[in-house]
Coordinates of C-alpha atoms and ligand atoms in Angstrom, one line a residue:
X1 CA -13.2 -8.3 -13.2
X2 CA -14.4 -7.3 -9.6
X3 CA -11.6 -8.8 -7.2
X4 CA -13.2 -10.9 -4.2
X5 CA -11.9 -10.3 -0.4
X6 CA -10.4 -13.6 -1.2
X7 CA -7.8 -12.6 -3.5
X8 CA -6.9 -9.9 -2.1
X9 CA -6.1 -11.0 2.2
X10 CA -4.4 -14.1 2.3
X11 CA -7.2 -16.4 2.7
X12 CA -7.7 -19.8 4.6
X13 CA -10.5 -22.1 3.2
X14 CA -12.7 -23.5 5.3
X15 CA -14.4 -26.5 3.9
X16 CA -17.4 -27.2 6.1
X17 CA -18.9 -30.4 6.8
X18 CA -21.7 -29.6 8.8
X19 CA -20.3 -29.3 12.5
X20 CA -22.1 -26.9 14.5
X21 CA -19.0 -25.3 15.2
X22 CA -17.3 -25.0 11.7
X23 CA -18.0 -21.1 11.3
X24 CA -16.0 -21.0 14.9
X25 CA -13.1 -21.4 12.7
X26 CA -13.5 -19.0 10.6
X27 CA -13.9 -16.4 13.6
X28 CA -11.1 -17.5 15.6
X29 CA -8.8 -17.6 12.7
X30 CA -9.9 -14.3 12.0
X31 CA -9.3 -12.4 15.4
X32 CA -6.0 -13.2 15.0
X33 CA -6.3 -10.7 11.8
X34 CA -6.1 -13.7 9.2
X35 CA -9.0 -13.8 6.9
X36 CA -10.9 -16.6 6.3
X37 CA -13.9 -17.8 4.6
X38 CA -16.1 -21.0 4.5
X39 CA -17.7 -22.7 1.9
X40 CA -19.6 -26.3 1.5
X41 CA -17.1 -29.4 1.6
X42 CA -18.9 -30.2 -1.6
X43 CA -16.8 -27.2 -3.2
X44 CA -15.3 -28.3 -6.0
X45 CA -11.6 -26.7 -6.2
X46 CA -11.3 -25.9 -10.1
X47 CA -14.4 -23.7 -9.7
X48 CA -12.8 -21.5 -6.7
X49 CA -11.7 -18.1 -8.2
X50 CA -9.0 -17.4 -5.4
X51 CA -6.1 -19.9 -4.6
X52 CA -5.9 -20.6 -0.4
X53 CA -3.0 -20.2 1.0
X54 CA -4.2 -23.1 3.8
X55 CA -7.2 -25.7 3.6
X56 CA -9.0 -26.7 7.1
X57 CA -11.6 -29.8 6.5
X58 CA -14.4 -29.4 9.5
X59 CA -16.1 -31.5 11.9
X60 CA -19.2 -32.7 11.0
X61 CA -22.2 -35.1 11.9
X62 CA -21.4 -37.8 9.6
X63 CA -19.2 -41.2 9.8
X64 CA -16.8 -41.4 7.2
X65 CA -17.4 -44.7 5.9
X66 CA -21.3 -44.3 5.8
X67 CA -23.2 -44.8 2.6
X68 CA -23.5 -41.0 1.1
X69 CA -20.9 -39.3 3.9
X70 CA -19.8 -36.1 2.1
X71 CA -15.6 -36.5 1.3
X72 CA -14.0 -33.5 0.1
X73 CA -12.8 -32.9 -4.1
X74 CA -9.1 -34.6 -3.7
X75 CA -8.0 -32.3 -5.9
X76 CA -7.3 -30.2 -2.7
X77 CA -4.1 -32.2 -1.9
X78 CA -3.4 -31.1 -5.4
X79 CA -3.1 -27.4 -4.4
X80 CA 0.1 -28.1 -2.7
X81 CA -0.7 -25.9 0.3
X82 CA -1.3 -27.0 3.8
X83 CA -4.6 -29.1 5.3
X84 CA -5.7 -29.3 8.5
X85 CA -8.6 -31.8 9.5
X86 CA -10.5 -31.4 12.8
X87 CA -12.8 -34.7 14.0
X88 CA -14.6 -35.5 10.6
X89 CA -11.8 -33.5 9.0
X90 CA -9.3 -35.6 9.9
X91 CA -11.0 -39.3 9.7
X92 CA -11.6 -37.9 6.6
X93 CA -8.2 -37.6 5.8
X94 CA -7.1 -41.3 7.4
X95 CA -10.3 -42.9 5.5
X96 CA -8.6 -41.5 1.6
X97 CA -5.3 -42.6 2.8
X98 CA -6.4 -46.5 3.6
X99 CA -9.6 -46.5 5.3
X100 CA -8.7 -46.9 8.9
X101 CA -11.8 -45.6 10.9
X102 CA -14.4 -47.1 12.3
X103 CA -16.5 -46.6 15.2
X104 CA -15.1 -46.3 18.8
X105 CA -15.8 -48.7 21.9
X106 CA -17.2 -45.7 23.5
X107 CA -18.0 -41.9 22.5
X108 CA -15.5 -39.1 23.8
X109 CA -18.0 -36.0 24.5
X110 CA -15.8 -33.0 26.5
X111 CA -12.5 -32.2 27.8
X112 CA -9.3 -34.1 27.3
X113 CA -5.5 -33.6 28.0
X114 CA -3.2 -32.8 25.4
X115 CA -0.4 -34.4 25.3
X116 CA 2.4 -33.8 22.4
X117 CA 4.7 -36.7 22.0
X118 CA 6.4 -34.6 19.0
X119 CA 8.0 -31.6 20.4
X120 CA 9.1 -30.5 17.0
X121 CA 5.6 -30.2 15.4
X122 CA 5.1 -26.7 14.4
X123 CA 0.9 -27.5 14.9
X124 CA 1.6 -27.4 18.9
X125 CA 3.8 -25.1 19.8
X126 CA 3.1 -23.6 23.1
X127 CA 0.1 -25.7 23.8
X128 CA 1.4 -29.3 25.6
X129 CA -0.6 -30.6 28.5
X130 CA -3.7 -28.1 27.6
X131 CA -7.3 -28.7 27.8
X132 CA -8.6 -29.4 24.4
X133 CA -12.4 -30.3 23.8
X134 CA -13.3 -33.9 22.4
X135 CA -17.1 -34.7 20.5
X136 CA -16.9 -37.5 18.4
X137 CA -17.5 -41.7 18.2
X138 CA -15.2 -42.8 15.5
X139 CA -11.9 -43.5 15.7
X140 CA -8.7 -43.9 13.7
X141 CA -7.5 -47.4 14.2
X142 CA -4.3 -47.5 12.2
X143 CA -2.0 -44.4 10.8
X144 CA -2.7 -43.7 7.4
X145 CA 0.3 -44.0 5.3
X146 CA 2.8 -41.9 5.0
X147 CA 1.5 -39.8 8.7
X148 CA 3.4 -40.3 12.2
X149 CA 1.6 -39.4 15.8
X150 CA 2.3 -36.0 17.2
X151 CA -0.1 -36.0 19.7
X152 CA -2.7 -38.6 22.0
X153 CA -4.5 -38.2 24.5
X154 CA -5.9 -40.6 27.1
X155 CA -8.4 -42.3 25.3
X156 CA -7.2 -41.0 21.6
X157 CA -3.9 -43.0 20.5
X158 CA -4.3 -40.6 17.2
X159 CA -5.3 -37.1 18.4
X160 CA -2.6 -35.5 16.1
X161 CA -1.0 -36.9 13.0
X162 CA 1.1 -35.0 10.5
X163 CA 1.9 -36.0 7.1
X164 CA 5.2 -33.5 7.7
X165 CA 6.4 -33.3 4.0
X166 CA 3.0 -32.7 2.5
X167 CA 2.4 -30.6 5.7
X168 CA -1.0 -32.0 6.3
X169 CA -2.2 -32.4 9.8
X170 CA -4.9 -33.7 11.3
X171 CA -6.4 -33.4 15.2
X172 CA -9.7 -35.0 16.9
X173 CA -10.4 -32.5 18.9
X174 CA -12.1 -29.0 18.3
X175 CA -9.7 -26.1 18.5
X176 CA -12.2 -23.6 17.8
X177 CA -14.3 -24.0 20.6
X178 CA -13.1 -21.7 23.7
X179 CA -13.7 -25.1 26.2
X180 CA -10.2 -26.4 24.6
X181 CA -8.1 -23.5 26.4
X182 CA -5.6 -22.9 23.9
X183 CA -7.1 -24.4 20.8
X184 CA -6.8 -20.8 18.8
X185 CA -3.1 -21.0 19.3
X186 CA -3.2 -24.2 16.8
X187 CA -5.0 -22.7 14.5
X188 CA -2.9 -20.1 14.7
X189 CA -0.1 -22.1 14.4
X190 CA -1.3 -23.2 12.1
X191 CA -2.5 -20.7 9.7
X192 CA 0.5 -18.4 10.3
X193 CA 3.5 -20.4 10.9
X194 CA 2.9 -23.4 8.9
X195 CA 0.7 -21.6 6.1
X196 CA 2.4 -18.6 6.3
X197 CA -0.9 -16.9 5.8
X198 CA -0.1 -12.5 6.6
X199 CA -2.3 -11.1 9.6
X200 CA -3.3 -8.3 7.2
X201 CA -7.3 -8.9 7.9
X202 CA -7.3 -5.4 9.7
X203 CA -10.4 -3.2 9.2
X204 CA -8.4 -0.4 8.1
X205 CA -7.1 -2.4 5.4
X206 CA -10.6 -3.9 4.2
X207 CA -11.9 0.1 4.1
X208 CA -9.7 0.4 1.3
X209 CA -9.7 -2.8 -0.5
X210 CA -13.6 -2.5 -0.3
X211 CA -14.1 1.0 -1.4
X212 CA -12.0 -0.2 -4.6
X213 CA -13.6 -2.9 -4.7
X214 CA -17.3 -1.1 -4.6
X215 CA -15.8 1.7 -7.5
X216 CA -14.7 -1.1 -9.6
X217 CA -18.3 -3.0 -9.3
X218 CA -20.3 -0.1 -9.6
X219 CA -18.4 1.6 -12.4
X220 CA -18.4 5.4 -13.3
X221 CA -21.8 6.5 -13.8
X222 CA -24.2 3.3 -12.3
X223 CA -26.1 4.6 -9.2
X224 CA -27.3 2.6 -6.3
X225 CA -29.9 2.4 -3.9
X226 CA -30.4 1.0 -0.8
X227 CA -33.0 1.5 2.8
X228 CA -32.0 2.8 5.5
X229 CA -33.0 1.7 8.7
X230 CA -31.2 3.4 12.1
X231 CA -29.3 0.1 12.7
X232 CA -25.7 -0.1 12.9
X233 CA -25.6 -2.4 9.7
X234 CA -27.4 -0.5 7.4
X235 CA -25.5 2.8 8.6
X236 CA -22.0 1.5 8.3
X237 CA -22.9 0.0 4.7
X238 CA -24.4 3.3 3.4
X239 CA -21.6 5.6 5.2
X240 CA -19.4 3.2 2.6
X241 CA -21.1 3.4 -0.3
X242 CA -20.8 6.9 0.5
X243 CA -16.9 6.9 0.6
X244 CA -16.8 5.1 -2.5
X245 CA -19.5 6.9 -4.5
X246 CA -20.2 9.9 -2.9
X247 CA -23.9 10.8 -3.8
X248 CA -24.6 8.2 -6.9
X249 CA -25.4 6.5 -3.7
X250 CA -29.1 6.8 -2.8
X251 CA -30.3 6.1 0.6
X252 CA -33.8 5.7 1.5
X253 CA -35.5 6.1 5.6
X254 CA -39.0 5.1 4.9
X255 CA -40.9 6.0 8.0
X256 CA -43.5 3.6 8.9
X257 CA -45.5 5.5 11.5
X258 CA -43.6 2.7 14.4
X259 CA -40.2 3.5 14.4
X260 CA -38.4 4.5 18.3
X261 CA -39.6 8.4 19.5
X262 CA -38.3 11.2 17.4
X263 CA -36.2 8.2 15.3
X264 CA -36.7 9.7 11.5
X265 CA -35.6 13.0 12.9
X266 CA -32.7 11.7 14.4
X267 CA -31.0 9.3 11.7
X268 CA -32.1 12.3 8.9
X269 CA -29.5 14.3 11.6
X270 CA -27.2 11.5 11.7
X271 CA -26.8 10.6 8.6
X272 CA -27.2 13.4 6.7
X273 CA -25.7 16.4 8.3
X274 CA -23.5 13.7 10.4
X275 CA -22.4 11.7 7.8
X276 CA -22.8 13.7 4.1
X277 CA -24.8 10.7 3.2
X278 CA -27.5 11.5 0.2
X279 CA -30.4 10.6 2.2
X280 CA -34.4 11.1 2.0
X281 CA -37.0 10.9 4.1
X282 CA -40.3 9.2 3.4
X283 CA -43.2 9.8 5.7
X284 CA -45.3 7.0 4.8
X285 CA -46.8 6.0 8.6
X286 CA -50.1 7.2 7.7
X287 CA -50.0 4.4 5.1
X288 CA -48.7 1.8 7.2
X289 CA -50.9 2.6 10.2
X290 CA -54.3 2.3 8.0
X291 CA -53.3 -1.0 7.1
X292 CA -52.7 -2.0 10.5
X293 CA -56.1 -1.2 11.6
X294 CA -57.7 -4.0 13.3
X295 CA -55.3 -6.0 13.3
X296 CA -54.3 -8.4 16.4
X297 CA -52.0 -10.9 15.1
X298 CA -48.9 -10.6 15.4
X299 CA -47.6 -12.7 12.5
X300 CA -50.2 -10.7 10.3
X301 CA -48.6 -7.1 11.8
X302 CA -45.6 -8.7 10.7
X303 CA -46.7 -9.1 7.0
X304 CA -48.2 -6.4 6.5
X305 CA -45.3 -4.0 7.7
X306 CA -42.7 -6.3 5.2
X307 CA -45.2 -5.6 2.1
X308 CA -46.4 -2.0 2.3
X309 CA -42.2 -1.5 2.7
X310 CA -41.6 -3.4 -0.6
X311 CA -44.4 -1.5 -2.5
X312 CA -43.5 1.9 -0.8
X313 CA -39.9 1.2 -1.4
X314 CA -40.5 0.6 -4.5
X315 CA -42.5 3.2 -5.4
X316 CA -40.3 6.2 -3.5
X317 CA -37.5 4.8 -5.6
X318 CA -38.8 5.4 -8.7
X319 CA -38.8 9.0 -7.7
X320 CA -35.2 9.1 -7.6
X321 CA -33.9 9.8 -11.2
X322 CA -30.0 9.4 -11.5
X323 CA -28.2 12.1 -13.3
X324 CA -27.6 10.4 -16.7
X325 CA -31.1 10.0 -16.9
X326 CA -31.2 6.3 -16.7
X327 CA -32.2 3.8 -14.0
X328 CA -31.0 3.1 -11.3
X329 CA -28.5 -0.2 -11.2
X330 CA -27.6 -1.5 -7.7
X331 CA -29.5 -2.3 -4.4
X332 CA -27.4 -2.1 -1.7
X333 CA -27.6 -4.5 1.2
X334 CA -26.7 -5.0 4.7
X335 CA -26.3 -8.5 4.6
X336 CA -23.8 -9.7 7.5
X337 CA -21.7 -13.0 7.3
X338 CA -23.8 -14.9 9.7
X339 CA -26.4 -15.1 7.2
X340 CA -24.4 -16.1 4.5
X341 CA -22.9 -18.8 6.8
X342 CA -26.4 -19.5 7.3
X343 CA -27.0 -20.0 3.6
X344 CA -23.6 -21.9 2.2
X345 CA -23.2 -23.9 5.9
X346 CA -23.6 -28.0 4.6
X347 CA -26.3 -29.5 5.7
X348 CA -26.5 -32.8 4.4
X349 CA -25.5 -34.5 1.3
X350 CA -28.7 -33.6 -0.8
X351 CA -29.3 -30.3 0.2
X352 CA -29.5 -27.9 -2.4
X353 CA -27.9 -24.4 -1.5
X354 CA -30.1 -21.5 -0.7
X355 CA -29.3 -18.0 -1.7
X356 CA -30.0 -15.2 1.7
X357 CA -31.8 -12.4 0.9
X358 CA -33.0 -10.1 3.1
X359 CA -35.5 -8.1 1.0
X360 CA -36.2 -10.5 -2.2
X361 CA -39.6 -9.2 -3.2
X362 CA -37.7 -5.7 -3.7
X363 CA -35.0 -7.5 -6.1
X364 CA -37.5 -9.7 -8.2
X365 CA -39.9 -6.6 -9.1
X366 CA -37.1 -4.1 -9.6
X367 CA -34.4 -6.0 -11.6
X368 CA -31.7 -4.4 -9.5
X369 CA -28.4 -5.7 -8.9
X370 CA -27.8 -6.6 -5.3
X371 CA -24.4 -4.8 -3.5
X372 CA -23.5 -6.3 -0.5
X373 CA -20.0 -4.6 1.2
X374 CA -20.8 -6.3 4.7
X375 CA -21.2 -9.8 3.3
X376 CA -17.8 -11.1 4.5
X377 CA -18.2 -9.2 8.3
X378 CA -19.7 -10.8 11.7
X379 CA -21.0 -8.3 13.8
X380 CA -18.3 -7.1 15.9
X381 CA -16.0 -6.3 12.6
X382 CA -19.1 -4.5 11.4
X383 CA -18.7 -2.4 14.6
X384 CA -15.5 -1.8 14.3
X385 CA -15.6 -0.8 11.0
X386 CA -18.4 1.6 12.1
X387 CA -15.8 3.3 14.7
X388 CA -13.3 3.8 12.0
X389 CA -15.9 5.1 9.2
X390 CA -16.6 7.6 12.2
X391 CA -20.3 6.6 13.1
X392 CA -21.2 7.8 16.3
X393 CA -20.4 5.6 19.3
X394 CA -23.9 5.1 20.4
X395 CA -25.2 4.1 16.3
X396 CA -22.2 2.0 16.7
X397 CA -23.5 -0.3 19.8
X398 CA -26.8 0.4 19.4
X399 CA -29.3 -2.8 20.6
X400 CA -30.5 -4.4 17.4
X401 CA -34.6 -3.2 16.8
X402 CA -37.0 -5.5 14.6
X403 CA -38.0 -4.7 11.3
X404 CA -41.9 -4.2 12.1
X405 CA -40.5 -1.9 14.9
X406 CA -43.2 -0.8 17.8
X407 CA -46.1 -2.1 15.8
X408 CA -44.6 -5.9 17.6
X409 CA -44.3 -4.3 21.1
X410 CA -48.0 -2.8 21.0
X411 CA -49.9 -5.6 22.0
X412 CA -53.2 -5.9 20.7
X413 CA -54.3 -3.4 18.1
X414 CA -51.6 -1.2 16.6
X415 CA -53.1 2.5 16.3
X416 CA -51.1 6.3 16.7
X417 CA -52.0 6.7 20.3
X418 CA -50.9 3.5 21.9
X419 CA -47.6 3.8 19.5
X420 CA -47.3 6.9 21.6
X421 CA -47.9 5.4 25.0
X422 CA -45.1 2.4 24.1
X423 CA -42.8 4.9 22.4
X424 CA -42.4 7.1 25.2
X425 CA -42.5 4.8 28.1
X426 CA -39.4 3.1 26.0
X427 CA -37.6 6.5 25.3
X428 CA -37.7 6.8 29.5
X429 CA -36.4 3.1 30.3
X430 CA -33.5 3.4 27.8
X431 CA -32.6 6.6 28.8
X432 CA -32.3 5.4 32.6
X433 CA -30.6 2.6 31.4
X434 CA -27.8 4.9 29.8
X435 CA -28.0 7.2 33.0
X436 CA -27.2 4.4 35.2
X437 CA -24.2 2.9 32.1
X438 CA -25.8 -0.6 32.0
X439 CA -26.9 0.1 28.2
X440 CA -23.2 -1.8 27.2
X441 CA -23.9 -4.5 29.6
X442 CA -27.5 -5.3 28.2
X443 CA -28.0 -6.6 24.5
X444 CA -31.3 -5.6 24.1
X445 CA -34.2 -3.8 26.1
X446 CA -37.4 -2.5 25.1
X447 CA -40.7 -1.6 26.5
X448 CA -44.1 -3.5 25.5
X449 CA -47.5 -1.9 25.6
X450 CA -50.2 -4.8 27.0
X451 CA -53.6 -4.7 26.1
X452 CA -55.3 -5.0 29.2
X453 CA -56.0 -2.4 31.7
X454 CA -55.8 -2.0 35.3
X455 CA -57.0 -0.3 38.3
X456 CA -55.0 2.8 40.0
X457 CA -54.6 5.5 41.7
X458 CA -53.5 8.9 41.2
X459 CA -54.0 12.0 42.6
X460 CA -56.8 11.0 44.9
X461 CA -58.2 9.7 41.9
X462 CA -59.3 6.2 40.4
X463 CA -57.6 5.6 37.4
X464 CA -58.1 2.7 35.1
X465 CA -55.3 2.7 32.4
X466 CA -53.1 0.5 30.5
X467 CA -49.7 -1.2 31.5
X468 CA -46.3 -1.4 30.5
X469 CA -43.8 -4.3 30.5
X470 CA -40.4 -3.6 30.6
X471 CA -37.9 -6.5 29.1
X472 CA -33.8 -6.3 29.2
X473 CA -32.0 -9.4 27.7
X474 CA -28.3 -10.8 28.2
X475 CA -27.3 -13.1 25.6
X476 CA -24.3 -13.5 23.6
X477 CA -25.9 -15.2 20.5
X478 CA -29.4 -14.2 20.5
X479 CA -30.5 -17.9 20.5
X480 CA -30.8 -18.0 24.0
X481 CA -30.9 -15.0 26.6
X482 CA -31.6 -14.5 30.4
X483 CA -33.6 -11.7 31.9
X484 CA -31.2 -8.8 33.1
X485 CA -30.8 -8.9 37.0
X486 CA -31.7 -4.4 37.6
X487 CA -31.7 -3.6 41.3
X488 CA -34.4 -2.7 42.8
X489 CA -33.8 0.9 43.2
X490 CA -33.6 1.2 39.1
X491 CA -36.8 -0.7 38.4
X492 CA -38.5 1.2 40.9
X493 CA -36.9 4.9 39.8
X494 CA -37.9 3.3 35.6
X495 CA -41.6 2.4 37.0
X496 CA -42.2 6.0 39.0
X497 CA -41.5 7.6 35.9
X498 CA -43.4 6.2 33.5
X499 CA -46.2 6.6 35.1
X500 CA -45.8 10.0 35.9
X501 CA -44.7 10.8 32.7
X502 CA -46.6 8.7 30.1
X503 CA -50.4 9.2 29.7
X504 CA -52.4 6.3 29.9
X505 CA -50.0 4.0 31.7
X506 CA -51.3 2.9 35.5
X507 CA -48.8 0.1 36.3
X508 CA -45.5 -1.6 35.3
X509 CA -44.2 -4.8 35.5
X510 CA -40.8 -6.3 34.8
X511 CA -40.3 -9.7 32.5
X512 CA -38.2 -12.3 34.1
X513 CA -38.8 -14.9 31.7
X514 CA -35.1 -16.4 29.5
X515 CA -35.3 -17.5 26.3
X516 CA -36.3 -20.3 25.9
X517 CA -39.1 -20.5 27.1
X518 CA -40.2 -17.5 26.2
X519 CA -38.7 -15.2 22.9
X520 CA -36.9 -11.6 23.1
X521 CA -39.8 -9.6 21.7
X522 CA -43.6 -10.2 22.9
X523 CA -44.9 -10.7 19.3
Ligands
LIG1 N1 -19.2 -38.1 13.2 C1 -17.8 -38.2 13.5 C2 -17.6 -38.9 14.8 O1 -18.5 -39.2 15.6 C3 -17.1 -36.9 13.5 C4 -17.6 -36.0 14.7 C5 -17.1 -34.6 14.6 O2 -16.5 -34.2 13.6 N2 -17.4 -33.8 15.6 O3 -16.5 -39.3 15.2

C-alpha cells in the first residue's frame, strides 16, 4: 500500500466546519514546519487511514444547538490525543459535554484582549494581554464538566477552557487569522508542546518521502503522462516525476498558436536541456487558430481552446508508446491544495462532496489514473519546492498565465497577426518591468490588444492603428486586486516603446480599475 503524507509527517487533523478561515489553520500550523491537513467535520474517524497526533475542531457558520448543525464523530475523544476547538469548535465541545450554549446578548465581531487567568496552561504561553480576533454570537453560559477557565476576555467569561487531563482545550477566538497578533503561537503551542507533533514538514524532507512515495504508486514498469504548460506548477510536478521515474515520465507542451512570444522554444530549453525532463513538443496552433476564427466571445474562446486541448492531448498521446509495449497508466496533475480545500471544505450539512479535477474530459476518455504529487502544497511550498528541485528562479516566480493564453487578451477576433501585435507589445512591458525589478513586487501584468482603432501620428504621417492596454495587479489572493501604482516615467518609457517597436499599435493606455469591479484579465 501507497503511504499518504499523513502517515508519514506527524500530522494535525483539521476537522472543518465551514469557517471561512478553517484552511488558515492548516497554513499557519504548517509554517511552523508541522504538517497538517483538513478534512469535512463530517469525517468519520474509523475510516481515516492515518492516526493524528492532535485534533483541531473549526469555526464555522452554524449554532450548535440548531436543528441539522453538523457535530463532529465523538469517537474523536476516543483517539486519546489532544483537541482544540476554536468558536464553533469549542461550543461544540461545551454543547456534548452538557449543552451550555446559547445565543449571546450581543455579537462579538473583531479585536479583544487576552487575558490568561491560568498562568500554567501550556495553550498560552507567551501570549497574555495580546490581541486576539473575536467573530461569533453564541456563547458558553456554564463550564462543561469536567473543564476550568484559563482565559476571558472582556465580554467572553469562557474564552479558554481546558479539560487538563484529557488535554482538550477550547478558545472563542480565531488564532489563525493574523488580526489576533500572536494567535500562531497557540496553535503552536499547541501543536508542538501539547501534541508533541515534530516540525519535520520541511520541503527537503517531502522531496524524498514523495519521490518514494511516486516509485511506490507507479510501480516498476507503469509510465505516466502529463501537459505541460510553462507555469511553475506543472514544471515543478514534472521535474518530480522526473526524479522519481526518470523518462517513464512523459511530458507533453502542446502549442496552441497563443502561448507568450518565443514560449514553446523556451520551456522545450528549460525543461529539456534544463531539466533532463522527457519532453515533446506539439505544434498544433494552426489547429487551434482555425477554430478560433470568427469568434468574438470570450466565453466561446474559452471553450474552444479547453476542447481542441483535450482532443489534441489526447490524440498526441496516443503517439507515445511506452517501452513494454503497453499503455500508458498515469496522468499526472498539478493539482495544488487550494483546490482540494476547495473540494473537501464543508459547506453545509447536505452537501455532497465534489471531486477537483482540472482536466476531467482527458481522464473519462482515456481511462488513465490521475497522479497528483502537488496535492498536499499551497503555492508558496510549491515554490519552494521548485528552488530546491533546481527550477530556474524566474520559472520559479513566474506571474500565473490563463489556460486559453493570448487568445483572452486579444480582444475581438483572435487571428496570427493580432496574436503577434499583443505578444510582442507584452514581451516589451515585462521586460521593462524586470529592468526596472518591480516584476517581484507585481503578481500579475500583461498586455491586452483592443479592437478599436485610433488616430496617430508618426513620422509626419497619419496613422490609424490599433491600441494596447497595459494591466499590472497587486493582490495577495487573487480574489481581489488593486491596479499597480508605476511612475510616470516607466509608463511613459513602456508606452514609447511599443509603439516604436510593435507594428500596428498607435496608442497605449494604462488600466486603473481593482478587482472588483472589474476582473484581472479583460476576457
Ligand atoms: N456560529 C457560531 C457563533 O456565532 C460560531 C461562529 C464561529 O465559529 N466563528 O457563535
Amino acid at each position: 500500500m501507497v503511504e499518504q503524507v499523513s502517515s508519514v509527517f506527524d500530522t494535525i487533523l483539521v476537522l472543518d466546519f465551514g469557517s471561512q478561515y478553517s484552511h488558515l489553520i492548516t497554513r499557519r500550523l504548517r509554517e511552523f514546519n508541522i504538517y497538517a491537513e483538513m478534512l469535512p467535520c463530517t469525517q468519520k474517524i474509523s475510516e481515516l487511514s492515518w492516526k493524528p497526533k492532535g485534533v483541531i475542531l473549526s469555526g464555522g457558520p452554524y449554532s450548535v444547538y440548531e436543528e441539522g448543525a453538523p457535530h463532529v464523530d465523538h469517537a474523536v475523544f476516543e483517539l486519546g490525543v489532544p483537541i482544540l476547538g476554536i468558536c464553533y469548535g469549542m461550543q461544540e465541545l461545551a454543547w456534548i459535554n452538557g449543552k451550555q450554549v446559547a445565543r449571546g446578548e450581543k455579537r462579538e465581531y473583531g479585536p479583544a484582549t487576552l487575558n490568561v487567568v491560568d498562568q500554567d496552561s501550556p495553550l498560552f504561553v507567551g501570549v497574555n494581554h495580546s490581541r486576539v480576533w473575536m467573530s461569533h454570537g453564541d456563547k458558553l453560559h456554564g463550564l462543561p464538566t469536567g473543564y476550568k477557565v484559563i482565559a476571558t476576555s472582556d465580554n467572553s467569561p469562557f474564552c479558554g477552557i481546558a479539560h487538563e487531563s484529557k488535554f482538550i482545550y477550547g478558545i472563542q477566538f480565531h488564532p489563525e487569522v493574523t488580526h489576533s497578533t500572536l494567535g500562531k503561537i497557540v496553535l503552536k503551542n499547541f501543536a508542538v508542546d501539547i501534541c508533541h507533533a515534530r516540525q519535520n514538514w520541511t520541503m527537503e524532507n517531502f522531496i524524498d518521502t514523495e519521490i518514494q512515495r511516486i516509485r511506490q504508486l507507479v510501480g516498476p514498469t507503469a509510465e505516466v503522462i502529463g501537459a505541460v504548460s510553462g507555469g511553475v506548477d506543472s514544471t515543478v510536478a514534472s521535474k518530480l516525476m522526473t526524479e522519481a521515474i526518470g523518462d517513464r515520465f512523459h511530458a507533453l507542451l502542446v502549442d496552441n498558436g497563443v502561448l507568450r512570444l518565443n514560449e514553446a522554444a523556451i520551456v522545450k530549453q528549460t525543461l529539456c536541456d534544463g531539466l533532463g525532463i522527457n519532453l515533446t513538443v506539439v505544434d498544433a496552433s494552426d489547429e487551434f487558430l482555425d477554430k478560433l476564427k470568427g469568434v468574438t466571445d470570450p466565453e466561446k474562446k474559452r471553450k474552444i481552446i479547453g476542447n481542441t486541448f483535450i482532443h489534441v492531448f489526447e490524440r498526441e498521446a496516443a503517439k507515445i508508446k511506452p517501452k513494454d509495449g503497453k499503455e500508458i497508466e498515469f496522468l499526472l496533475q498539478g493539482t495544488l491544495y487550494p483546490d482540494v480545500i476547495e473540494s473537501i471544505s464543508f459547506k453545509g450539512p447536505s452537501q455532497t462532496i465534489k471531486t477537483h479535477h482540472n482536466v476531467g474530459g482527458l481522464l473519462e476518455d482515456m481511462k488513465l489514473k490521475l497522479i497528483e504529487p502537488l496535492r498536499e502544497l499551497f503555492k508558496d511550498e510549491v515554490r519552494h519546492l521548485g528552488e530546491l528541485l533546481g527550477i530556474p528562479h524566474d520559472l520559479v516566480w513566474r506571474h500565473p498565465f490563463p489556460g486559453p493564453g493570448i487568445a483572452i487578451r486579444v480582444l475581438g477576433e483572435v487571428t496570427r497577426s493580432q496574436v503577434e501585435i499583443a505578444r510582442k507589445a507584452d514581451h516589451i512591458y515585462i521586460e521593462e518591468i524586470k529592468k526596472a525589478g518591480l516584476y517581484n513586487k507585481i503578481s500579475q501584468a500583461f498586455a491586452c490588444l483592443l479592437p478599436v482603432k485610433s488616430v496617430g501620428v508618426m513620422g509626419d504621417q497619419r496613422t490609424y492603428e490599433q491600441v494596447i492596454a497595459l494591466r499590472a495587479i497587486e493582490t495577495s489572493d487573487f480574489m481581489t486586486a488593486d491596479w499597480f501604482p508605476f511612475d510616470h516615467d516607466f509608463l511613459k518609457k513602456v508606452a514609447s516603446r511599443i509603439v516604436n517597436e510593435v507594428d500596428g499599435v498607435a496608442r497605449v493606455t494604462y488600466d486603473i480599475t481593482s478587482k472588483p469591479p472589474a476582473t484581472v484579465e479583460w476576457e
